Coordinates of C-alpha atoms in Angstrom, one line a residue:
M438 CA 196.1 162.6 101.0
E439 CA 197.4 163.7 97.7
T440 CA 197.4 167.3 96.4
T441 CA 196.8 168.8 93.2
H442 CA 197.1 172.3 91.6
T443 CA 193.7 173.8 91.3
L444 CA 192.0 177.1 90.9
K445 CA 190.9 179.0 93.8
P446 CA 187.9 177.5 95.7
S447 CA 185.7 180.4 94.6
A448 CA 186.2 180.1 91.0
G449 CA 185.6 177.2 88.6
L450 CA 183.3 174.0 88.8
T451 CA 183.1 171.6 91.7
E452 CA 183.2 167.8 91.4
T453 CA 179.5 167.7 91.7
G454 CA 179.3 170.3 88.8
L455 CA 181.4 168.1 86.6
K456 CA 179.2 165.1 87.3
W457 CA 176.1 167.1 86.5
I458 CA 177.5 168.0 83.1
A459 CA 178.7 164.3 82.6
L460 CA 175.2 163.0 83.6
V461 CA 173.3 165.3 81.2
T462 CA 175.5 164.6 78.2
M463 CA 175.5 160.9 79.2
V464 CA 171.7 161.0 79.0
L465 CA 171.7 162.7 75.6
D466 CA 174.0 160.0 74.3
H467 CA 172.0 157.2 75.6
I468 CA 168.7 158.6 74.1
H469 CA 170.5 158.4 70.8
Y470 CA 171.8 155.0 71.6
F471 CA 168.3 153.5 72.5
F472 CA 166.2 155.4 70.2
G473 CA 168.3 155.7 67.1
F474 CA 166.3 153.0 65.4
T475 CA 163.6 155.5 65.0
G476 CA 165.8 157.9 62.9
A477 CA 164.4 160.8 64.9
V478 CA 167.1 161.6 67.4
P479 CA 169.7 163.9 66.0
E480 CA 173.4 162.7 65.7
W481 CA 174.6 165.6 68.0
F482 CA 173.0 164.0 71.1
S483 CA 175.8 161.4 70.9
M484 CA 178.5 163.9 69.9
A485 CA 177.9 165.7 73.1
G486 CA 177.8 162.4 74.8
R487 CA 181.5 162.0 74.1
V488 CA 182.4 164.2 77.0
S489 CA 180.5 162.2 79.7
A490 CA 183.1 159.3 79.9
P491 CA 186.1 161.5 80.4
L492 CA 184.4 163.5 82.9
F493 CA 183.1 160.5 84.8
L494 CA 186.5 159.1 84.8
F495 CA 188.1 162.4 85.9
C496 CA 185.8 162.6 88.8
L497 CA 186.3 158.8 89.7
V498 CA 190.1 159.6 89.9
E499 CA 189.4 162.5 92.2
G500 CA 187.1 160.5 94.5
F501 CA 189.4 157.4 94.6
T502 CA 192.3 159.7 95.5
H503 CA 190.6 161.6 98.3
T504 CA 188.1 159.2 99.6
R505 CA 188.3 158.3 103.4
S506 CA 187.8 154.7 102.6
R507 CA 188.8 153.2 99.3
K508 CA 187.3 149.8 100.3
K509 CA 183.7 151.4 100.7
Y510 CA 184.3 153.5 97.5
F511 CA 185.2 150.4 95.5
A512 CA 182.5 148.2 97.0
K513 CA 179.8 150.6 95.8
V514 CA 181.0 150.5 92.2
Y515 CA 181.7 146.8 92.3
V516 CA 178.2 145.9 93.4
L517 CA 176.6 147.9 90.7
S518 CA 179.1 146.4 88.0
A519 CA 178.6 142.9 89.1
A520 CA 174.6 143.1 89.0
M521 CA 174.6 145.0 85.7
S522 CA 177.0 142.8 84.1
A523 CA 175.3 139.6 85.2
L524 CA 172.1 140.8 83.5
L525 CA 174.2 141.7 80.4
F526 CA 175.4 138.0 80.5
F527 CA 172.0 136.5 80.6
M528 CA 170.8 139.0 77.7
A529 CA 174.0 138.5 75.5
F530 CA 174.0 134.6 75.9
G531 CA 170.7 133.7 77.1
G532 CA 168.5 135.9 75.1
I533 CA 166.6 137.0 78.2
L534 CA 164.9 140.5 78.1
V535 CA 166.4 141.3 74.6
R536 CA 164.4 143.6 72.5
P537 CA 162.5 141.9 69.5
D538 CA 165.0 143.4 67.2
G539 CA 168.0 141.8 69.0
F540 CA 169.1 144.9 70.7
Y541 CA 170.1 144.9 74.4
P542 CA 172.0 147.5 76.3
G543 CA 175.7 146.7 76.5
N544 CA 176.7 149.5 78.9
G545 CA 179.7 148.5 80.8
M546 CA 181.1 151.7 82.3
M547 CA 180.8 150.4 86.0
T548 CA 182.8 147.4 85.1
T549 CA 185.5 149.7 83.6
F550 CA 185.4 151.7 86.9
A551 CA 185.8 148.6 89.0
V552 CA 188.8 147.3 87.0
L553 CA 190.6 150.6 87.0
M554 CA 190.2 151.0 90.7
V555 CA 191.9 147.7 91.3
I556 CA 194.8 148.7 88.9
W557 CA 195.0 152.2 90.5
Q558 CA 195.5 150.5 93.9
G559 CA 198.2 148.4 92.5
I560 CA 200.0 151.3 91.1
D561 CA 200.0 152.9 94.5
W562 CA 201.3 149.8 96.2
L563 CA 203.9 149.7 93.6
G564 CA 204.9 153.2 94.6
Q565 CA 205.0 152.1 98.3
K566 CA 207.4 149.4 97.4
K567 CA 204.7 146.7 98.0
V568 CA 205.8 144.9 95.0
L569 CA 203.9 141.5 95.0
P570 CA 200.5 142.8 95.6
G571 CA 201.3 145.8 93.3
L572 CA 202.2 143.5 90.6
A573 CA 199.1 141.4 91.2
A574 CA 196.7 144.2 91.3
V575 CA 198.0 145.7 88.0
I576 CA 198.6 142.6 86.0
L577 CA 195.7 140.2 87.0
P578 CA 192.9 142.5 85.8
L579 CA 194.7 143.3 82.5
A580 CA 195.4 139.5 82.0
W581 CA 192.1 138.1 83.2
P582 CA 190.1 138.5 79.9
I583 CA 192.9 136.6 78.0
L584 CA 193.3 134.0 80.6
A585 CA 189.5 133.3 80.8
S586 CA 189.4 133.0 77.0
Q587 CA 192.3 130.6 76.9
L588 CA 190.7 128.5 79.7
S589 CA 187.5 128.4 77.9
V590 CA 189.0 127.0 74.8
A591 CA 191.2 124.5 76.7
F592 CA 188.3 123.4 78.9
P593 CA 185.0 123.9 77.1
A594 CA 183.1 122.6 80.1
L595 CA 184.3 125.7 82.0
A596 CA 183.1 128.1 79.1
T597 CA 179.8 129.0 80.8
P598 CA 181.0 129.4 84.4
L599 CA 183.9 131.4 83.4
G600 CA 182.0 133.6 81.0
F601 CA 179.5 134.4 83.9
A602 CA 182.3 135.1 86.3
A603 CA 183.9 137.4 83.6
Y604 CA 180.6 139.2 83.3
S605 CA 179.8 139.4 87.2
V606 CA 182.0 138.7 90.1
L607 CA 185.3 138.9 88.2
P608 CA 184.9 142.0 86.1
T609 CA 186.7 142.1 82.8
W610 CA 187.5 144.9 80.4
G611 CA 186.6 144.3 76.7
T612 CA 187.4 145.7 73.4
T613 CA 184.6 147.9 72.3
G614 CA 182.2 150.2 74.1
D615 CA 182.3 151.4 77.6
S616 CA 184.5 148.5 78.8
G617 CA 187.0 148.8 75.8
W618 CA 190.6 149.5 76.0
P619 CA 190.4 153.1 75.0
V620 CA 188.5 153.8 78.1
L621 CA 190.9 151.8 80.4
V622 CA 193.8 153.6 78.9
M623 CA 192.1 156.9 79.3
G624 CA 191.5 156.2 83.1
L625 CA 195.3 155.1 83.5
V626 CA 196.4 158.3 81.9
L627 CA 194.2 160.5 84.1
Y628 CA 195.4 158.5 87.3
L629 CA 199.1 158.6 86.3
F630 CA 199.2 162.3 86.1
R631 CA 196.7 163.3 88.7
R632 CA 199.1 165.2 90.9
R633 CA 199.4 168.0 88.5
R634 CA 196.3 169.2 86.8
K635 CA 197.8 171.0 83.8
V636 CA 200.1 168.0 83.0
Q637 CA 197.2 165.6 83.6
V638 CA 194.9 167.5 81.1
A639 CA 197.7 167.9 78.6
A640 CA 198.3 164.1 78.7
F641 CA 194.7 163.4 78.5
S642 CA 194.5 165.8 75.4
V643 CA 197.5 164.2 73.7
Y644 CA 196.0 160.6 74.2
Y645 CA 192.6 161.7 72.9
V646 CA 194.2 163.1 69.6
L647 CA 196.0 159.8 69.2
Y648 CA 193.0 157.8 69.9
G649 CA 190.1 160.1 68.3
V650 CA 192.2 161.1 65.2
V651 CA 195.2 158.8 64.6
Y652 CA 193.9 155.5 65.7
M653 CA 190.1 156.0 64.7
G654 CA 191.3 157.3 61.3
L655 CA 193.6 154.4 60.5
I656 CA 191.1 151.8 61.6
V657 CA 188.1 153.3 59.7
S658 CA 190.3 153.9 56.6
S659 CA 191.4 150.4 56.6
V660 CA 187.9 148.9 56.2
M661 CA 186.0 151.8 54.7
P662 CA 187.5 152.5 51.0
D663 CA 185.5 155.8 50.8
F664 CA 186.6 157.1 54.1
A665 CA 187.4 160.9 54.4
W666 CA 189.2 162.3 57.4
W667 CA 186.6 165.1 57.8
Q668 CA 184.4 162.2 58.7
L669 CA 186.1 162.1 62.2
F670 CA 183.9 165.2 63.0
T671 CA 180.6 163.9 61.5
R672 CA 180.4 160.1 61.6
Y673 CA 183.2 158.6 63.6
Y674 CA 183.3 161.4 66.1
E675 CA 185.0 160.1 69.2
I676 CA 187.5 163.1 69.1
Y677 CA 184.6 165.2 70.7
G678 CA 185.7 163.8 73.9
I679 CA 188.5 166.1 74.0
L680 CA 186.1 168.7 74.8
A681 CA 186.1 167.5 78.4
A682 CA 189.7 169.0 78.8
P683 CA 188.8 172.6 79.4
L684 CA 186.1 171.5 81.9
M685 CA 188.9 169.6 83.8
L686 CA 190.9 172.6 84.0
W687 CA 188.0 174.6 85.4
Y688 CA 187.7 172.2 88.1
N689 CA 188.2 174.0 91.4
G690 CA 189.4 171.0 93.7
Q691 CA 186.1 171.2 95.6
R692 CA 183.7 168.2 96.1
G693 CA 180.5 170.4 96.1
R694 CA 177.2 169.2 97.4
G695 CA 177.7 165.5 96.6
H696 CA 174.5 163.9 95.7
K697 CA 176.3 160.5 96.1
A698 CA 173.2 158.3 96.1
L699 CA 171.6 160.0 93.1
F700 CA 174.8 159.4 91.0
Y701 CA 175.1 155.9 92.0
A702 CA 171.3 155.0 91.5
F703 CA 170.9 157.1 88.4
Y704 CA 173.3 155.2 86.2
P705 CA 171.4 151.7 86.3
A706 CA 168.0 153.3 86.7
H707 CA 168.2 155.4 83.4
I708 CA 169.7 152.7 81.4
Y709 CA 166.9 150.2 82.1
L710 CA 164.2 152.9 82.0
L711 CA 165.3 154.1 78.5
Y712 CA 165.6 150.5 77.4
A713 CA 162.0 149.6 78.5
L714 CA 160.7 152.8 76.8
S715 CA 162.6 152.0 73.6
W716 CA 161.2 148.5 73.7
G717 CA 157.7 150.0 74.0
L718 CA 158.1 152.4 71.2
Y719 CA 159.7 149.7 69.0
L720 CA 156.5 147.6 69.5
L721 CA 154.3 150.5 68.6
L722 CA 156.2 151.3 65.4
N723 CA 156.3 147.7 64.3

């Protein structure tokens, strides 16, 4: 069991409290994501939603570190990841259940969680001098997207089965969205510095400035001639995720009431419910 420097149990937010904040802000973000085509959902819904991913990752680190059974913990995330990603594969490549305007939910947070948990276990194995399994657990999940892509090019007949595997039973990280490298790196930063809360939050904050300001600014300015740096707070607003930092510091190290079943079920349930409602509204408006 690993220890962390926390506030007194009587003060601050429990893990459950952090999850509720993450859940509410995530729903706001997804309302904007699914109903943005109406022009009626304010942009600040997604601005508030930037804190949800860091908070969920922070709670995942805590859960993975202190759970009694990492295998069971991983299995729950993996099953949701495989099921949601398999459906995403059929939407993306088969056109199944795609909204008439071509939109479909590309949410891949569970996939990122599954990939990160394998890498985290590898990091721990390396710390225990279990070199071969440690290297395999760290390197293979990182290399798998590149390997799958190269195999698909070399052996076109394998493209579809490899694609389906990468979207389901062998989860892979991507380049954009919930499964993109920024979320992956964020999860690694939070895990590597998990033993000292203040250092962990400081490292997270430094990373978020580098990502939300430096990286986003350079990328957007390279393709948008009229880009102004103040737009990082109005249009390209990933930086608002840094607001999760004080909430992490407020964490008191206590689990809280849990509600595990609710949190596991809520993620896929609200995704597909909002998607169905957005589909119905789209048909009404068009």
